[in-house]
Coordinates of C-alpha atoms in Angstrom, one line a residue:
Chain D
M1 CA -69.6 161.9 43.2
R2 CA -69.3 158.2 44.0
S3 CA -70.5 155.6 41.6
P4 CA -73.3 153.4 43.1
H5 CA -71.2 150.4 42.3
A6 CA -68.1 151.6 44.3
F7 CA -67.1 149.0 46.9
R8 CA -65.8 151.2 49.8
N9 CA -63.0 150.0 51.9
G10 CA -64.3 148.3 55.0
E11 CA -67.8 147.9 53.7
S12 CA -68.1 144.2 53.1
P13 CA -70.8 143.3 50.5
T14 CA -73.1 142.0 53.2
L15 CA -73.5 145.5 54.5
R16 CA -74.6 146.9 51.2
D17 CA -77.7 146.5 49.3
H18 CA -77.5 142.8 49.0
T19 CA -79.3 142.0 45.8
H20 CA -77.9 145.0 43.9
F21 CA -74.2 144.5 44.7
H22 CA -73.7 140.9 45.6
S23 CA -74.1 139.7 42.0
T24 CA -71.8 136.8 41.4
V25 CA -70.5 138.5 38.3
T26 CA -69.1 141.5 40.1
A27 CA -67.7 139.4 43.0
Q28 CA -66.0 137.2 40.4
K29 CA -64.5 140.3 38.6
L30 CA -63.1 141.5 41.9
R31 CA -61.5 138.2 42.6
R32 CA -60.1 137.9 39.1
F33 CA -58.6 141.4 39.3
N34 CA -57.0 140.6 42.7
S35 CA -55.7 137.2 41.5
L36 CA -54.1 138.8 38.5
I37 CA -52.2 141.3 40.6
L38 CA -51.2 138.5 43.0
L39 CA -49.9 136.4 40.1
L40 CA -47.9 139.4 38.7
R41 CA -46.4 139.9 42.2
L42 CA -45.5 136.2 42.4
A43 CA -43.8 136.3 39.0
S44 CA -41.8 139.5 39.8
F45 CA -40.8 138.0 43.2
S46 CA -39.6 134.7 41.6
F47 CA -37.6 136.4 38.8
S48 CA -36.0 139.1 41.0
L49 CA -35.0 136.5 43.7
A50 CA -33.5 134.2 41.0
S51 CA -31.6 137.2 39.5
A52 CA -30.2 138.2 42.9
V53 CA -29.2 134.6 43.8
F54 CA -27.5 134.1 40.4
M55 CA -25.5 137.3 40.8
L56 CA -24.7 136.6 44.4
T57 CA -23.3 133.2 43.6
N58 CA -21.2 134.4 40.7
S59 CA -17.7 134.1 42.2
R60 CA -15.3 131.2 41.5
G61 CA -12.3 131.3 43.7
S62 CA -9.8 134.1 44.2
A63 CA -8.2 133.8 40.7
S64 CA -11.4 134.6 38.8
P65 CA -13.3 137.9 38.9
H66 CA -16.1 138.4 41.5
W67 CA -19.5 140.1 40.8
Y68 CA -18.8 142.7 43.5
D69 CA -15.8 144.0 41.6
F70 CA -18.2 145.6 39.2
D71 CA -20.5 148.5 40.1
A72 CA -23.2 147.6 37.6
F73 CA -23.4 144.0 38.8
R74 CA -23.6 145.2 42.4
F75 CA -26.5 147.5 41.2
V76 CA -28.3 144.5 39.7
F77 CA -28.0 142.5 42.9
V78 CA -29.2 145.3 45.2
A79 CA -32.1 146.3 42.9
N80 CA -33.3 142.7 42.6
A81 CA -32.9 142.0 46.3
I82 CA -35.0 145.1 47.1
V83 CA -37.7 144.1 44.6
A84 CA -37.8 140.5 45.9
L85 CA -38.4 141.8 49.5
Y86 CA -41.0 144.4 48.2
S87 CA -42.8 141.7 46.2
V88 CA -43.1 139.5 49.3
F89 CA -44.6 142.3 51.3
E90 CA -47.0 143.2 48.4
M91 CA -48.1 139.5 48.1
G92 CA -48.9 139.7 51.8
T93 CA -51.1 142.8 51.4
C94 CA -52.8 141.0 48.4
V95 CA -53.6 138.0 50.5
W96 CA -54.8 140.3 53.4
E97 CA -57.1 142.1 50.9
F98 CA -58.4 138.7 49.6
S99 CA -59.3 137.4 53.0
R100 CA -60.4 140.6 54.8
E101 CA -61.9 142.5 51.8
T102 CA -60.1 145.6 53.0
T103 CA -56.7 147.1 52.6
L104 CA -53.9 146.6 55.1
W105 CA -53.5 150.4 55.4
P106 CA -56.0 153.2 54.9
E107 CA -57.2 152.9 51.3
A108 CA -55.8 156.2 50.0
F109 CA -52.4 155.5 51.4
Q110 CA -52.4 151.9 50.2
V111 CA -53.2 152.6 46.6
W112 CA -50.7 155.4 46.3
F113 CA -48.0 153.3 48.1
D114 CA -48.5 150.4 45.7
F115 CA -48.5 152.6 42.6
G116 CA -45.6 154.8 43.7
H117 CA -43.3 151.9 44.6
D118 CA -44.3 149.8 41.6
Q119 CA -43.3 152.6 39.3
V120 CA -40.0 153.6 41.1
F121 CA -38.9 149.9 41.5
S122 CA -39.6 149.0 37.9
Y123 CA -37.5 152.0 36.9
L124 CA -34.8 150.8 39.3
L125 CA -34.8 147.3 37.8
L126 CA -34.7 148.6 34.2
S127 CA -31.9 151.0 35.0
A128 CA -29.8 148.3 36.8
G129 CA -30.4 145.8 33.9
S130 CA -29.4 148.3 31.3
A131 CA -26.2 149.4 33.1
A132 CA -25.2 145.8 33.6
A133 CA -26.0 144.8 30.0
A134 CA -23.8 147.7 28.7
L135 CA -21.0 146.5 31.0
A136 CA -21.5 142.9 30.0
R137 CA -21.4 143.9 26.4
T138 CA -18.1 145.7 26.7
M139 CA -16.6 142.8 28.7
R140 CA -17.7 140.2 26.1
G141 CA -14.9 141.1 23.7
G142 CA -12.3 141.5 26.4
D143 CA -9.9 139.2 28.3
T144 CA -12.2 138.8 31.3
C145 CA -14.7 136.8 29.4
T146 CA -12.2 134.9 27.3
A147 CA -10.6 133.6 30.4
N148 CA -13.8 133.2 32.5
K149 CA -16.6 132.1 30.2
A150 CA -18.7 130.8 33.1
F151 CA -18.5 134.1 35.0
C152 CA -19.8 136.1 32.1
L153 CA -22.5 133.5 31.2
Q154 CA -23.8 133.5 34.8
S155 CA -23.9 137.3 34.9
D156 CA -25.8 137.4 31.6
V157 CA -28.4 135.0 33.0
A158 CA -28.7 137.1 36.2
I159 CA -29.2 140.3 34.0
G160 CA -31.8 138.5 31.9
L161 CA -33.8 137.4 34.9
G162 CA -33.7 140.9 36.2
F163 CA -35.3 142.2 32.9
A164 CA -38.0 139.6 33.3
A165 CA -38.7 140.8 36.8
F166 CA -38.9 144.3 35.4
L167 CA -41.6 143.3 32.9
F168 CA -43.9 141.8 35.5
L169 CA -43.4 144.7 37.8
A170 CA -44.2 147.2 35.0
F171 CA -47.5 145.4 34.4
S172 CA -48.2 145.5 38.1
S173 CA -47.7 149.2 38.0
C174 CA -50.4 149.5 35.3
F175 CA -52.9 147.7 37.5
S176 CA -51.9 149.7 40.6
G177 CA -52.1 152.9 38.5
F178 CA -55.6 151.9 37.5
R179 CA -56.5 151.5 41.2
V180 CA -55.2 155.0 41.9
A181 CA -57.2 156.5 39.1
C182 CA -60.3 154.5 40.2
F183 CA -59.8 155.9 43.7
L184 CA -59.5 159.4 42.5
I185 CA -62.5 159.2 40.2
T186 CA -65.0 157.0 42.2
G187 CA -63.7 157.2 45.7
S188 CA -63.0 153.5 45.7
R189 CA -60.1 151.4 44.4
F190 CA -62.4 149.1 42.4
H191 CA -64.8 150.2 39.7
L192 CA -67.3 147.5 39.0
Y193 CA -69.1 147.4 35.7
S194 CA -72.7 146.5 36.1
Chain M
M1 CA -72.5 153.7 33.8
R2 CA -71.3 157.1 32.7
S3 CA -70.8 159.9 35.2
P4 CA -73.1 162.9 34.4
H5 CA -70.0 165.1 34.3
A6 CA -68.3 163.1 31.6
F7 CA -67.3 165.4 28.7
R8 CA -67.5 163.1 25.7
N9 CA -65.3 163.5 22.7
G10 CA -67.0 165.7 20.1
E11 CA -69.7 167.0 22.4
S12 CA -68.7 170.6 23.0
P13 CA -70.0 172.1 26.2
T14 CA -72.6 174.1 24.4
L15 CA -74.4 170.9 23.3
R16 CA -74.8 169.7 26.9
D17 CA -77.0 171.1 29.6
H18 CA -75.6 174.6 29.5
T19 CA -75.9 175.7 33.1
H20 CA -75.0 172.4 34.7
F21 CA -71.8 171.7 32.7
H22 CA -70.5 175.0 31.5
S23 CA -69.5 176.2 34.9
T24 CA -66.3 178.3 34.6
V25 CA -64.7 176.0 37.3
T26 CA -64.9 172.9 35.3
A27 CA -63.8 174.5 32.0
Q28 CA -60.8 176.0 33.9
K29 CA -59.9 172.5 35.3
L30 CA -60.0 171.1 31.8
R31 CA -57.7 173.8 30.4
R32 CA -55.3 173.4 33.4
F33 CA -55.2 169.7 32.9
N34 CA -54.4 170.1 29.2
S35 CA -51.9 172.9 29.7
L36 CA -50.0 170.8 32.3
I37 CA -49.7 167.9 29.8
L38 CA -48.6 170.4 27.1
L39 CA -45.9 171.8 29.5
L40 CA -44.6 168.4 30.3
R41 CA -44.4 167.6 26.6
L42 CA -42.6 170.8 25.9
A43 CA -40.1 170.1 28.6
S44 CA -39.4 166.5 27.5
F45 CA -39.0 167.8 23.9
S46 CA -36.5 170.4 24.9
F47 CA -34.4 168.1 27.0
S48 CA -34.4 165.2 24.6
L49 CA -33.5 167.5 21.7
A50 CA -30.7 169.1 23.7
S51 CA -29.4 165.6 24.7
A52 CA -29.5 164.4 21.1
V53 CA -27.7 167.5 19.8
F54 CA -25.0 167.4 22.5
M55 CA -24.3 163.8 21.7
L56 CA -24.4 164.3 17.9
T57 CA -21.8 167.2 18.1
N58 CA -19.5 165.2 20.4
S59 CA -16.6 164.6 17.9
R60 CA -13.4 166.5 17.8
G61 CA -11.3 165.6 14.8
S62 CA -10.0 162.2 13.7
A63 CA -7.5 161.9 16.5
S64 CA -10.1 162.0 19.3
P65 CA -12.8 159.4 20.0
H66 CA -16.3 159.9 18.4
W67 CA -19.7 159.3 20.0
Y68 CA -20.6 156.7 17.4
D69 CA -17.7 154.5 18.3
F70 CA -19.6 153.5 21.5
D71 CA -22.9 151.5 21.4
A72 CA -24.4 153.1 24.6
F73 CA -23.7 156.6 23.2
R74 CA -25.4 155.7 19.9
F75 CA -28.3 154.4 22.0
V76 CA -28.6 157.7 23.8
F77 CA -28.7 159.7 20.6
V78 CA -31.3 157.4 18.9
A79 CA -33.5 157.2 21.9
N80 CA -33.5 161.0 22.5
A81 CA -34.0 161.7 18.8
I82 CA -37.1 159.4 18.8
V83 CA -38.5 161.1 21.9
A84 CA -37.9 164.6 20.5
L85 CA -39.9 163.7 17.4
Y86 CA -42.6 162.0 19.4
S87 CA -42.9 165.0 21.7
V88 CA -43.4 167.3 18.8
F89 CA -46.2 165.2 17.5
E90 CA -47.8 165.0 20.9
M91 CA -47.6 168.7 21.4
G92 CA -49.4 169.0 18.1
T93 CA -52.2 166.7 19.3
C94 CA -52.4 168.7 22.5
V95 CA -52.9 172.0 20.6
W96 CA -55.4 170.3 18.4
E97 CA -57.3 169.2 21.4
F98 CA -57.1 172.7 22.9
S99 CA -58.5 174.3 19.8
R100 CA -61.1 171.8 18.6
E101 CA -62.1 170.2 22.0
T102 CA -61.8 166.8 20.5
T103 CA -59.0 164.4 20.0
L104 CA -57.1 164.0 16.7
W105 CA -57.9 160.3 16.5
P106 CA -60.9 158.4 17.9
E107 CA -60.8 159.0 21.6
A108 CA -60.2 155.3 22.6
F109 CA -57.3 155.0 20.2
Q110 CA -55.8 158.4 21.2
V111 CA -55.7 157.8 24.9
W112 CA -54.2 154.3 24.6
F113 CA -51.7 155.6 22.0
D114 CA -50.5 158.4 24.3
F115 CA -50.2 156.2 27.4
G116 CA -48.6 153.2 25.6
H117 CA -46.0 155.4 23.9
D118 CA -45.3 157.5 27.0
Q119 CA -44.6 154.4 29.0
V120 CA -42.4 152.6 26.4
F121 CA -40.5 155.7 25.4
S122 CA -39.8 156.6 29.1
Y123 CA -38.4 153.1 29.6
L124 CA -36.4 153.6 26.4
L125 CA -34.8 156.9 27.7
L126 CA -34.1 155.4 31.1
S127 CA -32.5 152.3 29.6
A128 CA -30.3 154.4 27.2
G129 CA -29.3 156.8 30.0
S130 CA -28.4 153.9 32.4
A131 CA -26.3 152.1 29.8
A132 CA -24.4 155.2 28.8
A133 CA -23.9 156.2 32.4
A134 CA -22.4 152.8 33.2
L135 CA -20.1 153.1 30.1
A136 CA -19.1 156.7 31.0
R137 CA -18.3 155.6 34.6
T138 CA -15.9 152.9 33.4
M139 CA -14.3 155.3 30.9
R140 CA -13.8 158.0 33.6
G141 CA -10.9 156.2 35.1
G142 CA -9.4 155.1 31.8
D143 CA -7.1 156.6 29.2
T144 CA -9.9 157.8 26.9
C145 CA -11.1 160.4 29.4
T146 CA -7.6 161.4 30.6
A147 CA -6.6 162.3 27.1
N148 CA -10.0 163.7 26.0
K149 CA -11.6 165.5 29.0
A150 CA -13.9 167.6 26.8
F151 CA -15.3 164.5 25.0
C152 CA -16.2 162.8 28.3
L153 CA -17.6 166.0 29.8
Q154 CA -19.9 166.5 26.8
S155 CA -21.1 162.9 26.8
D156 CA -21.9 163.3 30.6
V157 CA -23.9 166.4 29.8
A158 CA -25.8 164.6 27.0
I159 CA -26.6 161.7 29.4
G160 CA -27.8 164.1 32.1
L161 CA -30.1 165.9 29.7
G162 CA -31.5 162.5 28.6
F163 CA -32.3 161.6 32.2
A164 CA -34.1 165.0 32.6
A165 CA -36.2 164.2 29.5
F166 CA -37.0 160.8 31.0
L167 CA -38.4 162.5 34.2
F168 CA -40.8 164.7 32.3
L169 CA -41.9 161.9 30.1
A170 CA -42.5 159.7 33.1
F171 CA -44.8 162.4 34.6
S172 CA -46.5 162.6 31.2
S173 CA -47.2 158.9 31.4
C174 CA -48.9 159.3 34.8
F175 CA -51.3 161.9 33.3
S176 CA -51.9 159.9 30.1
G177 CA -52.4 156.8 32.3
F178 CA -55.0 158.7 34.3
R179 CA -56.8 159.6 31.0
V180 CA -56.9 155.9 30.0
A181 CA -58.4 154.9 33.4
C182 CA -60.8 157.8 33.2
F183 CA -61.9 156.5 29.7
L184 CA -62.3 152.9 31.0
I185 CA -64.3 154.0 34.0
T186 CA -66.5 156.9 32.8
G187 CA -66.4 156.5 29.0
S188 CA -64.6 159.8 28.7
R189 CA -61.0 160.9 28.9
F190 CA -61.8 163.6 31.5
H191 CA -63.5 163.2 34.8
L192 CA -64.7 166.5 36.2
Y193 CA -65.3 166.9 39.8
S194 CA -68.4 168.9 40.5

């Protein structure tokens, strides 16, 4: 049973019952919902890119330790690089949806793709950050950090940025989860309140 | 706009249009949905309890290391103990809902409570497991594990059980997330397909 307000993929407002649907209030809500998702994507892209760059540049000559010597730090770099690339792609699909009022892929595939990847990648970021934080904590009292304060400080900053990226991606997954539920219940990824 | 199939909190099927609602198919779907959630709760309870017990009993005399000497292992114990208690409470609310066909707390509060805690506690379990796995990995090559194989083996088992508990809790959060979306869209925590 589809709610009369459902805005099906591919059916632009002009095709529908003009007066009933095309109220400025609902169009505004749609745009606000999409812009919020786009903002969250932009934030998780920025933080994950910053985290990956901070970790990548955390080497100071052959005498001092390198980030790639430690598994957990490599994990942080790889996880944040993946999320940065994923966020760029997702921002693209958001802009596509804004401009064309339809999803890049078939609607069912698109909503499940977004939600599935948001959840898995936020778990990936959290896991990487926790493992690196545990390692950084054990290193803090040891010789490595006493002799190389800058190295440890920069890895802490990279880990912190990774946790920030996780937070924004976790919020994105709530919105994309809502879109999946909307799709399962109403047949459309948006549910508009009259 | 509420879907005609919405099964409001407190309105038992008998109060509604008997023939339309009380089809055996929809009642079965409701029960299946609830039993699946109850099963997931039971599984996350069993694994988190087992993980906490394995970690708690991981001390062998004064000469060998104790689990509480390590931050990440303490984190695993505390996180799994919290989730075990939470899962017991949630199983109680599930049974309550089964028997009374209404939620323990007001519906809006209950669905948000379940989803919010499922999400946060699954992140907690994942974070604890990742931190402990990183520590266990660094210990594996070191003296601690060479001299105390049993200690390291038992902590690995506890960490593995904690990850299993995380998986079941993550699935629970998908279902409780669906209930929240259902509630936001249809005004009821269940959406029944005719």
